[in-house]
Short mmCIF file of C-alpha atoms and ligand atoms in Angstrom, two decimals:
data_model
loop_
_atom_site.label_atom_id
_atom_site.label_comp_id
_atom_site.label_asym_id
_atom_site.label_seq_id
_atom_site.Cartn_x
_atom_site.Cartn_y
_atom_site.Cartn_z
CA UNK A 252 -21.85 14.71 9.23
CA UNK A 253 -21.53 15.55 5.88
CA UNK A 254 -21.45 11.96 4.70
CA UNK A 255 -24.79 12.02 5.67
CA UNK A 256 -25.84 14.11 3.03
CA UNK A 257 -25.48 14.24 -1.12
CA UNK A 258 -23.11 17.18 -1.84
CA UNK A 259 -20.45 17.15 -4.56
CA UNK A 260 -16.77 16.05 -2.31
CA UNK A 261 -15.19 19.14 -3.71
CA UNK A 262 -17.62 21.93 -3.02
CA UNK A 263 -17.46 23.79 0.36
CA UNK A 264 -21.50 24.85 1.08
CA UNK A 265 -22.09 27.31 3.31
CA UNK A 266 -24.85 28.25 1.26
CA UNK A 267 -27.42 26.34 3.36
CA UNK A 268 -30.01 29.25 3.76
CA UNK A 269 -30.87 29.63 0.31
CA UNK A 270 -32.05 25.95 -0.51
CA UNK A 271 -31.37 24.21 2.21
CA UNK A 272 -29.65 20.30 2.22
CA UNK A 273 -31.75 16.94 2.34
CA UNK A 274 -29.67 14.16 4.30
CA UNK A 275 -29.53 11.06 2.13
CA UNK A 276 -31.79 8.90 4.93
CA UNK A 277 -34.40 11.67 4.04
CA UNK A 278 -34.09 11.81 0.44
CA UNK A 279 -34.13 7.74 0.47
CA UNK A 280 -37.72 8.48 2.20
CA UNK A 281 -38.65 11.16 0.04
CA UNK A 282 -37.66 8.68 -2.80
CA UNK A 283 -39.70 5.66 -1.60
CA UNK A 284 -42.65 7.79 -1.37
CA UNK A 285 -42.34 8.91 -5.17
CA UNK A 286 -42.07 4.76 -5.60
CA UNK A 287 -44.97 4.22 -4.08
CA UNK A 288 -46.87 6.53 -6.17
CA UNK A 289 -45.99 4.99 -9.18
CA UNK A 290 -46.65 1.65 -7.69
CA UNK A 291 -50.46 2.61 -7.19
CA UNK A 292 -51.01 5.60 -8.74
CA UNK A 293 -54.66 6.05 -7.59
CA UNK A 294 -54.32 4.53 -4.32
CA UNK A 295 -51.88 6.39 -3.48
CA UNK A 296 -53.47 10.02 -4.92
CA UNK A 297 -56.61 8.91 -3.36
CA UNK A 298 -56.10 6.78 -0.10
CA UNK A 299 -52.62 5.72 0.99
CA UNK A 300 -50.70 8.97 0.64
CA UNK A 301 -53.24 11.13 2.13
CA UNK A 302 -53.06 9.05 5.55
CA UNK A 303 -49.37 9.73 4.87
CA UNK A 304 -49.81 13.18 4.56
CA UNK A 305 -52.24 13.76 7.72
CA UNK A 306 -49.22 11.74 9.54
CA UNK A 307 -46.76 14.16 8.37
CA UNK A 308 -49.06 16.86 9.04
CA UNK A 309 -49.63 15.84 12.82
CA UNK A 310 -45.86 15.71 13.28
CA UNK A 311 -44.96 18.86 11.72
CA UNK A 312 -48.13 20.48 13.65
CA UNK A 313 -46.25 19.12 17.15
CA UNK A 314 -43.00 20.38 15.67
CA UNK A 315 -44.28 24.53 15.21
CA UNK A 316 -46.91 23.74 17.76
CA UNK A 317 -50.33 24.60 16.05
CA UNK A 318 -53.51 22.61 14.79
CA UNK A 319 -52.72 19.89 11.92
CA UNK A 320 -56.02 21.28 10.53
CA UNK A 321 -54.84 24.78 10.16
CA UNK A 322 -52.29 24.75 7.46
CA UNK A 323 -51.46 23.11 4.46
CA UNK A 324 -48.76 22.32 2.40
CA UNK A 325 -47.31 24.11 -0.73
CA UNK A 326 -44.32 24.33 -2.43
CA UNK A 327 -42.45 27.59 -1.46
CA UNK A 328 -42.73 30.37 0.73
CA UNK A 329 -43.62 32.72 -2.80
CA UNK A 330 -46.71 30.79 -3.32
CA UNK A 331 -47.65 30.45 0.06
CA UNK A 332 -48.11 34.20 0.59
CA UNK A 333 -49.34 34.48 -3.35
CA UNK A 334 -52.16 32.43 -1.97
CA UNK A 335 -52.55 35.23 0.99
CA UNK A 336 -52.69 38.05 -1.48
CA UNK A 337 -55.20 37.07 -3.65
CA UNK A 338 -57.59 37.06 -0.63
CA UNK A 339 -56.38 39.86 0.67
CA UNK A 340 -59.87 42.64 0.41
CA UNK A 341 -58.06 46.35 1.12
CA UNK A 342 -59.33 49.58 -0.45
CA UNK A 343 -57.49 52.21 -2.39
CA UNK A 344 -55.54 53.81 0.35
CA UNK A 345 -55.28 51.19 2.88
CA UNK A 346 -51.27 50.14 3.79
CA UNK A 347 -49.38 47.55 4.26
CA UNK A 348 -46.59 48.30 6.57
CA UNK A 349 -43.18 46.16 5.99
CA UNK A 350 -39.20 46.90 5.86
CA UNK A 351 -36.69 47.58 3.20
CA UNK A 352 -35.36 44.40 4.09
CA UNK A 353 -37.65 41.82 2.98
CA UNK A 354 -37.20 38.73 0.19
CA UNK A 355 -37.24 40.43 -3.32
CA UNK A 356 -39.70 37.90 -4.91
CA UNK A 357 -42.26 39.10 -1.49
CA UNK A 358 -41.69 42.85 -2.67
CA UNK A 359 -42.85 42.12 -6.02
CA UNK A 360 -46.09 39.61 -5.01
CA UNK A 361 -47.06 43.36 -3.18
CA UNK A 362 -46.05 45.56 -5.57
CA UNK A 363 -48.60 43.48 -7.90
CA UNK A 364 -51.28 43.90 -5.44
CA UNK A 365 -50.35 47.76 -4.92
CA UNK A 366 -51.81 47.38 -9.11
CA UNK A 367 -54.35 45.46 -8.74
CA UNK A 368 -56.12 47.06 -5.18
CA UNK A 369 -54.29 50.73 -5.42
CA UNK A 370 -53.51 49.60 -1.84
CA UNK A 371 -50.05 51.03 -0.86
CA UNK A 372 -46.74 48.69 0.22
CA UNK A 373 -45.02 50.75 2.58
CA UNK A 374 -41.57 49.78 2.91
CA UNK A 375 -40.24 51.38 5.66
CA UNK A 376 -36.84 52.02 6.26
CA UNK A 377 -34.50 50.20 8.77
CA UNK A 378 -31.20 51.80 9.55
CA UNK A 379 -28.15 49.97 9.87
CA UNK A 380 -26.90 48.20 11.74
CA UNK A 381 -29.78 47.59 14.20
CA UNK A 382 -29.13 49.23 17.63
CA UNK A 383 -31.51 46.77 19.90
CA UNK A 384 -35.00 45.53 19.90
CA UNK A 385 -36.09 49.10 21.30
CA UNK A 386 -34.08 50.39 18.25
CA UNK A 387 -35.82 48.45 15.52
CA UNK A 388 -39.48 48.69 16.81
CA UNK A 389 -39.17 52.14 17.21
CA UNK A 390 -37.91 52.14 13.40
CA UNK A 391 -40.69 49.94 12.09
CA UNK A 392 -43.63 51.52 13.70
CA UNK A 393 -42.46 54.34 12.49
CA UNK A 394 -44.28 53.23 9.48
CA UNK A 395 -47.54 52.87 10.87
CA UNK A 396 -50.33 55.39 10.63
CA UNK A 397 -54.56 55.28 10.43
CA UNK A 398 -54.52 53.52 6.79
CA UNK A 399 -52.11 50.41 7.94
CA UNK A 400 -54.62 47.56 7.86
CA UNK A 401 -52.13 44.92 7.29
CA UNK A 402 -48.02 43.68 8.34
CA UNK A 403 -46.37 41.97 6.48
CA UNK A 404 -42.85 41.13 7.66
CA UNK A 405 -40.00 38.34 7.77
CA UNK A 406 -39.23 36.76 11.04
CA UNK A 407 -35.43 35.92 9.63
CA UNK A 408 -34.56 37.87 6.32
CA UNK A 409 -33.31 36.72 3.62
CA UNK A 410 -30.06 39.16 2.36
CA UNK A 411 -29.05 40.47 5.57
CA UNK A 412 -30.14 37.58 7.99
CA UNK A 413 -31.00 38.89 10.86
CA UNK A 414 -34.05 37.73 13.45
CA UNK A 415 -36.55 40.48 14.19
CA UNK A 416 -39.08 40.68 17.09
CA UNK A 417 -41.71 39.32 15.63
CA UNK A 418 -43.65 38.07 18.92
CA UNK A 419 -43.91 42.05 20.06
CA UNK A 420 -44.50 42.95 16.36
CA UNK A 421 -47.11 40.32 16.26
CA UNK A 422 -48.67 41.58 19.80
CA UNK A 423 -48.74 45.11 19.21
CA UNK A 424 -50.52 44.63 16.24
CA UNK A 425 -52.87 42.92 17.27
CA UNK A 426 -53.97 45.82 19.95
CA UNK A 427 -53.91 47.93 16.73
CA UNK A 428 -56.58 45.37 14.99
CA UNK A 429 -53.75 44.72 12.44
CA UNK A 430 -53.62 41.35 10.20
CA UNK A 431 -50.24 40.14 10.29
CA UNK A 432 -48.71 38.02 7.73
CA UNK A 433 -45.32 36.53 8.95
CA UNK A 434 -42.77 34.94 6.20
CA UNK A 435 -40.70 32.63 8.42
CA UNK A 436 -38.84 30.79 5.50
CA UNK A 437 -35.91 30.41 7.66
CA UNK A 438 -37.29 30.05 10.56
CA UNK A 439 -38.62 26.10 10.61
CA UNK A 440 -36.04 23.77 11.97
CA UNK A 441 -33.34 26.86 12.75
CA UNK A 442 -35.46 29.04 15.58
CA UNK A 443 -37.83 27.96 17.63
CA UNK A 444 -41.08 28.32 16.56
CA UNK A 445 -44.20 28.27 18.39
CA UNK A 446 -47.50 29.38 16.48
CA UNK A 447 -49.91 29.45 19.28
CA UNK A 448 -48.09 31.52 21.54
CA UNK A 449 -47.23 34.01 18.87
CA UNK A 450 -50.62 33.83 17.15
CA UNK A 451 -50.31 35.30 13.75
CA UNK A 452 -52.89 35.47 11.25
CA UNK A 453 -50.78 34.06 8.48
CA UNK A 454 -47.33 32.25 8.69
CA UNK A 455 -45.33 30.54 6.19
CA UNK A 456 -42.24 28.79 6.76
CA UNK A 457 -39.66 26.58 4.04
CA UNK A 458 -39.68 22.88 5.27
CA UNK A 459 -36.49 22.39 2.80
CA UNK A 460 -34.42 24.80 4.07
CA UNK A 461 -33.51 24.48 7.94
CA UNK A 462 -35.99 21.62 8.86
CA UNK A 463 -33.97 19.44 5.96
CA UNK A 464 -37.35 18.22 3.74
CA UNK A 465 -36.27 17.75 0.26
CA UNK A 466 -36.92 20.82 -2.48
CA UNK A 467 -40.41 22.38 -2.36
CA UNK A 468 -41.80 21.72 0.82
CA UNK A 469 -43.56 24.90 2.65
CA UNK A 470 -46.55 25.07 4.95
CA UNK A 471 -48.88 28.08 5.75
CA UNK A 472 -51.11 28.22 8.58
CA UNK A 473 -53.92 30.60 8.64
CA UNK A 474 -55.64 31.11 11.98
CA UNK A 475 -58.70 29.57 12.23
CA UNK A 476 -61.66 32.34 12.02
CA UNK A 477 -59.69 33.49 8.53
CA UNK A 478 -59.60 30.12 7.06
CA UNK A 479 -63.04 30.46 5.39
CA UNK A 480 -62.24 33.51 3.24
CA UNK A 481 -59.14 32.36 1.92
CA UNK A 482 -59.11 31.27 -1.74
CA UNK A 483 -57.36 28.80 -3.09
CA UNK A 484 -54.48 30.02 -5.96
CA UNK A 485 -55.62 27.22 -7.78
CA UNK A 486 -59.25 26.62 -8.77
CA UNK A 487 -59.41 22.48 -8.47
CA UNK A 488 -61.52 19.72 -7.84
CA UNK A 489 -61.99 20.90 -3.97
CA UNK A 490 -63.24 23.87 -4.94
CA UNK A 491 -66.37 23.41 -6.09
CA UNK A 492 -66.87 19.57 -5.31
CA UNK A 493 -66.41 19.56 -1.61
CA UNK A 494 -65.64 16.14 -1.29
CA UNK A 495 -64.07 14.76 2.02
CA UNK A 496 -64.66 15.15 5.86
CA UNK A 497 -61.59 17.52 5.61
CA UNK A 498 -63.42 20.94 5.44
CA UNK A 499 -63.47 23.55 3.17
CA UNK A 500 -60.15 24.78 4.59
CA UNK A 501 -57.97 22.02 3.30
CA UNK A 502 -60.36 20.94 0.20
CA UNK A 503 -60.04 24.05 -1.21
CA UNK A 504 -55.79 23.92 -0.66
CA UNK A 505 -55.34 20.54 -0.78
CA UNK A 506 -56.73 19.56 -3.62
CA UNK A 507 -55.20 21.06 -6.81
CA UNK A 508 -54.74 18.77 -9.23
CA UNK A 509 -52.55 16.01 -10.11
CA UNK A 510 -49.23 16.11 -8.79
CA UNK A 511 -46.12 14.50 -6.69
CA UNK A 512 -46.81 15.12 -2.82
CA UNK A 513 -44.00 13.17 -1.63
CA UNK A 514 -41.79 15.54 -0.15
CA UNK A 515 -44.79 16.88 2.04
CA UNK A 516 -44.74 13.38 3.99
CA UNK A 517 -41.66 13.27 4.87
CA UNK A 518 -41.80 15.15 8.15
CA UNK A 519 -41.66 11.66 10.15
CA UNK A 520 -38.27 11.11 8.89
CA UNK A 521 -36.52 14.24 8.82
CA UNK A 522 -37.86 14.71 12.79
CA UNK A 523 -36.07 11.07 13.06
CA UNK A 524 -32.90 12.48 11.29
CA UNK A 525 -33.10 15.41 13.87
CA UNK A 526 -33.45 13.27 16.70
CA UNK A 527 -31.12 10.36 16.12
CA UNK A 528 -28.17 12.83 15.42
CA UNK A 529 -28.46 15.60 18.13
CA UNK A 530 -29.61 17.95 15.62
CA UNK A 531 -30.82 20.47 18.35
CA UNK A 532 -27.78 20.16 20.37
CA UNK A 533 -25.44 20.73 17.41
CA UNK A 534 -27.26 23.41 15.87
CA UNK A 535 -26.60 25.45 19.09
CA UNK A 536 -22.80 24.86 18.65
CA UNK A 537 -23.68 26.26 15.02
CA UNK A 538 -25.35 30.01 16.37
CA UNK A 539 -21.91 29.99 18.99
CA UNK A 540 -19.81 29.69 15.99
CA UNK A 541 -22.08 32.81 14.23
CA UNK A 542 -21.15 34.82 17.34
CA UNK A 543 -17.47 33.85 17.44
CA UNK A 544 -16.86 34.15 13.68
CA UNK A 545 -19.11 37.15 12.73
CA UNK A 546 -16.99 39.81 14.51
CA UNK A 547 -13.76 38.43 13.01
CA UNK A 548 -14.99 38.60 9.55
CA UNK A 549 -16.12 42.25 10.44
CA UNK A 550 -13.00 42.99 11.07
CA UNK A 551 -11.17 41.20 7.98
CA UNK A 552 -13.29 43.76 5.69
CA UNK A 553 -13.09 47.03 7.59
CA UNK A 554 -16.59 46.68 8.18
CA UNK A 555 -19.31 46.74 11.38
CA UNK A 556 -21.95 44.41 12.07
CA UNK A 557 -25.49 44.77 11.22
CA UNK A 558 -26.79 43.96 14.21
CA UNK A 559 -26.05 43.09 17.65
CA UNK A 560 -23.88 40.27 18.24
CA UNK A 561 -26.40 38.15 19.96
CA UNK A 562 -28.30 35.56 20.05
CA UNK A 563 -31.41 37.47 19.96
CA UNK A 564 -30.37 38.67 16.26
CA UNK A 565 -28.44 36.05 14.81
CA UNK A 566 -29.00 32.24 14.22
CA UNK A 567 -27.17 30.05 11.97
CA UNK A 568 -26.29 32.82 9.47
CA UNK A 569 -24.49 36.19 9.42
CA UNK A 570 -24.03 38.77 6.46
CA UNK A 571 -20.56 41.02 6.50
CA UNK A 572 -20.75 43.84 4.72
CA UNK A 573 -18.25 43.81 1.93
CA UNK A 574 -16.64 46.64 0.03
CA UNK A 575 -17.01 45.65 -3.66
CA UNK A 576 -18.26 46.98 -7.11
CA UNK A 577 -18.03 43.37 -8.84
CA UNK A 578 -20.57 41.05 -6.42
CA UNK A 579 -21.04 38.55 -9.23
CA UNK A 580 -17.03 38.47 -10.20
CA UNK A 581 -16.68 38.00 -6.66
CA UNK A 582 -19.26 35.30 -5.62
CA UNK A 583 -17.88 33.46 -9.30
CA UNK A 584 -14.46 33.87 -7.80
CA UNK A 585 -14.95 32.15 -4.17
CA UNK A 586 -16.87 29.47 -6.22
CA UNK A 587 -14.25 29.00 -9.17
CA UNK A 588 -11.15 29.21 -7.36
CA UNK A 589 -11.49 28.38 -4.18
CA UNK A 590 -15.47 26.13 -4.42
CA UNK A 591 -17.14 27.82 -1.97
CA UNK A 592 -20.62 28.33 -2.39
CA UNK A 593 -21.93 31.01 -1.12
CA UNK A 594 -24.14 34.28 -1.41
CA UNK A 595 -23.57 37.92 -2.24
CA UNK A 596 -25.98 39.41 -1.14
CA UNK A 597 -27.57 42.82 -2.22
CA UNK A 598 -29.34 45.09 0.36
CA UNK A 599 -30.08 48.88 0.51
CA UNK A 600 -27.29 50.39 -1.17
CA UNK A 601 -24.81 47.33 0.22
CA UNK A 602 -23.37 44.08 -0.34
CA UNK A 603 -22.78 41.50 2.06
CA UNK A 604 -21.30 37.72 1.95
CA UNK A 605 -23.98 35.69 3.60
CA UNK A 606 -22.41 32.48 6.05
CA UNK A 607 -24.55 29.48 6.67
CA UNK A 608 -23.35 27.05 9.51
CA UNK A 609 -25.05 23.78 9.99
CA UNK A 610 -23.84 20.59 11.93
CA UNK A 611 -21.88 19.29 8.57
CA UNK A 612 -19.68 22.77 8.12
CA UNK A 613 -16.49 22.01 9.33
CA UNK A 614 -14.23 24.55 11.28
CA UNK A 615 -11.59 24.51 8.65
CA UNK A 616 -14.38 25.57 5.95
CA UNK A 617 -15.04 28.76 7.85
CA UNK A 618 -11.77 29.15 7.69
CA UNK A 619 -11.07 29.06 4.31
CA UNK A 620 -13.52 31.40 3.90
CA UNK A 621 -11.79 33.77 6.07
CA UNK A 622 -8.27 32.95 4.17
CA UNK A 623 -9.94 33.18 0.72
CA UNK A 624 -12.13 36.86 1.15
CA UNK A 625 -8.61 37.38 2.47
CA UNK A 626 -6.00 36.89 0.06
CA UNK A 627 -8.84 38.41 -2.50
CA UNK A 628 -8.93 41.67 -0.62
CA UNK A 629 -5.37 41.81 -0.86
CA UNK A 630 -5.27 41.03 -4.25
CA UNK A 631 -7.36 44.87 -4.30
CA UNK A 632 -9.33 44.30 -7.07
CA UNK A 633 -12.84 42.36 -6.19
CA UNK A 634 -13.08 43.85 -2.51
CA UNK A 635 -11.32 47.09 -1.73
C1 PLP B 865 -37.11 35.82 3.75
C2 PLP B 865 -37.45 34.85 2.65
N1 PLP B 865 -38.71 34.74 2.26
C3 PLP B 865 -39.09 33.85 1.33
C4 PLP B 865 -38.18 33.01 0.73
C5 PLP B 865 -38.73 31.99 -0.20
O1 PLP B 865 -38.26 31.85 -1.37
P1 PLP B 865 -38.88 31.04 -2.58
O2 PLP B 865 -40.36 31.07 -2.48
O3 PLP B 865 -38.34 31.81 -3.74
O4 PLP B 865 -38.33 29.68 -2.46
C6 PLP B 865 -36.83 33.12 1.07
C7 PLP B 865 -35.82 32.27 0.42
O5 PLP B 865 -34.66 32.38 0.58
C8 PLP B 865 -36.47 34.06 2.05
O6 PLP B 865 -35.18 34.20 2.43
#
């Protein structure tokens, strides 16, 4: 499998959740697209690639199951939920209600707003590890009181990477006349995902991560009856010039000046790359492997798990706490001496090493893992 993709021979990635992987067929497509751009520039910008892109759009939209008119596509999951926050109308006072566990570059988008709006980010606290579903909703809603207007939380997060409930998050607040804003980054192409039966007012999720799109691909969807007060980040031609039979909706996001949309159309390709090599089926073998490896590793590093060993909590990734005061010496030293790439990854007052598994990790790579964070604890000095 990993022939099928471009990494270096001598690295050992099980660093997938942080940028994902393209497989080559993809990034051929991906590549042809970018041709065909400069082949007709304004064909392309103005005709050809947009049927492209509404082809794309309707396969992703049968992919996550929701309209193909309600989302568009940006680059990353930071500027998807930028794009929320500017619209976002709360008064001095009102909360938003999230976890202490959410993506660093999210916490600082709201910590911007908390300036701008005197609106307060409320970041409440999640003990670990995670006893249960019961266990973490009755954490979270801790949180909640009369001013929270708004959730904002991650479906998979990003240090400690563990699934939450977001359906009963997502239903509950809705009974509470909440808006919810869900960052699934991980969760396209590694969970399932169904929009319409969860029904959020805002989700984005990375194409280039589990769904294999090349480098800054995202999508948000914003339900329909919200669509009309949502500004776009950028002010562009489809702002004030409504110009197409698309809608407001997607002239205002769509259009935003020149640039390279390839990577947006290749949805079509990647769902082929999916299909034609058992991706679904394999990935499954990938979350058995989480379960079988997570507890060993636990128990390499004197350590417990996070969360529950299950399905419900884990996917193709699993941080293990490690004991260590050096986490760059130590993520340099897996990379430099033995080349693995991977994460060390900072949470609360802890640091964990983050695995990936996808169809191309190999048994023996885990392994070396486990042999390497080995002979380095013995050594005494990175992890004690
Ligand atoms: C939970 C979470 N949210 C958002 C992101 C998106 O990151 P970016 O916009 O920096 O690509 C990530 C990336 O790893 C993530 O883990």
């Amino acid at each position: 499998m990993k022939s099928k993709f471009l990494f270096s021979p001598e690295m050992v990635y099980l660093n997938h959740g942080s940028f994902g992987a393209c497989p080559i067929e993809v990034f051929n497509d991906y590549q042809n697209w970018q041709r065909k751009l400069e082949d007709s520039p304004v064909q392309f910008i103005t005709k050809t690639g947009i049927e492209a892109l509404d082809i794309s759009k309707k396969a992703l939209a049968g992919y996550i199951n929701c309209d193909s008119e309600d989302f568009f596509f940006t680059s990353n999951p930071t500027t998807a939920i930028n794009t929320v926050m500017r619209s976002l109308k709360l008064n001095e006072g009102d909360e938003i209600l999230t976890t202490d566990l959410e993506y660093g570059a999210m916490d600082y988008t709201w910590q911007f707003f908390e300036k701008q709006t005197k609106a307060k980010y409320v970041r409440q606290s999640i003990e670990l590890p995670i006893k249960s579903k019961e266990h973490f909703l009755e954490m979270f809603w801790k949180g909640y009181n009369e001013n929270t207007k708004v959730i904002f939380i991650s479906q998979i997060t990003s240090a400690t990477a563990i699934i939450f409930p977001i359906k009963e998050i997502v239903t509950k607040a809705k009974q509470l006349g909440l808006i919810t804003i869900i960052d699934g980054a991980h969760v396209p192409g590694h969970i399932d995902l169904d929009i319409k039966s969860m029904d959020p007012d805002y989700y984005t999720g990375a194409l280039h991560k589990w769904l294999l799109a090349p480098k800054g691909s995202t999508f948000l969807y914003v339900k329909k009856v919200l669509q009309k007060n949502l500004d776009p980040l950028i002010i562009s031609w489809g702002y004030g010039n409504p110009r197409t039979a698309r809608g407001q909706f997607l002239d205002y996001h769509e259009y935003n000046g020149t640039r390279d949309f390839s990577a947006y159309l290749t949805v079509p390709s990647l769902l082929k790359f999916r299909k034609d090599n058992n991706w679904e089926v394999e990935i499954k073998k990938c979350r058995q492997l989480i379960l079988e490896w997570y507890p060993k590793f636990c128990e390499l590093l004197d350590t417990k798990p996070i969360c529950p060993v299950s399905s419900d909590f884990l996917g193709q990734m699993f941080t293990v706490i490690v004991n260590t005061e050096k986490p760059i010496k130590l993520k340099e030293e897996l990379f430099n001496r033995f080349k693995i790439e991977i994460p060390i990854t900072e949470f609360k007052d802890k640091y964990g090493v983050r695995l990936s598994v996808q169809p191309y990790t190999t048994i023996s790579e885990i392994e070396l893992l486990y042999d390497s964070l080995k002979k380095i604890k013995e050594e005494g000095v990175l992890i004690k």
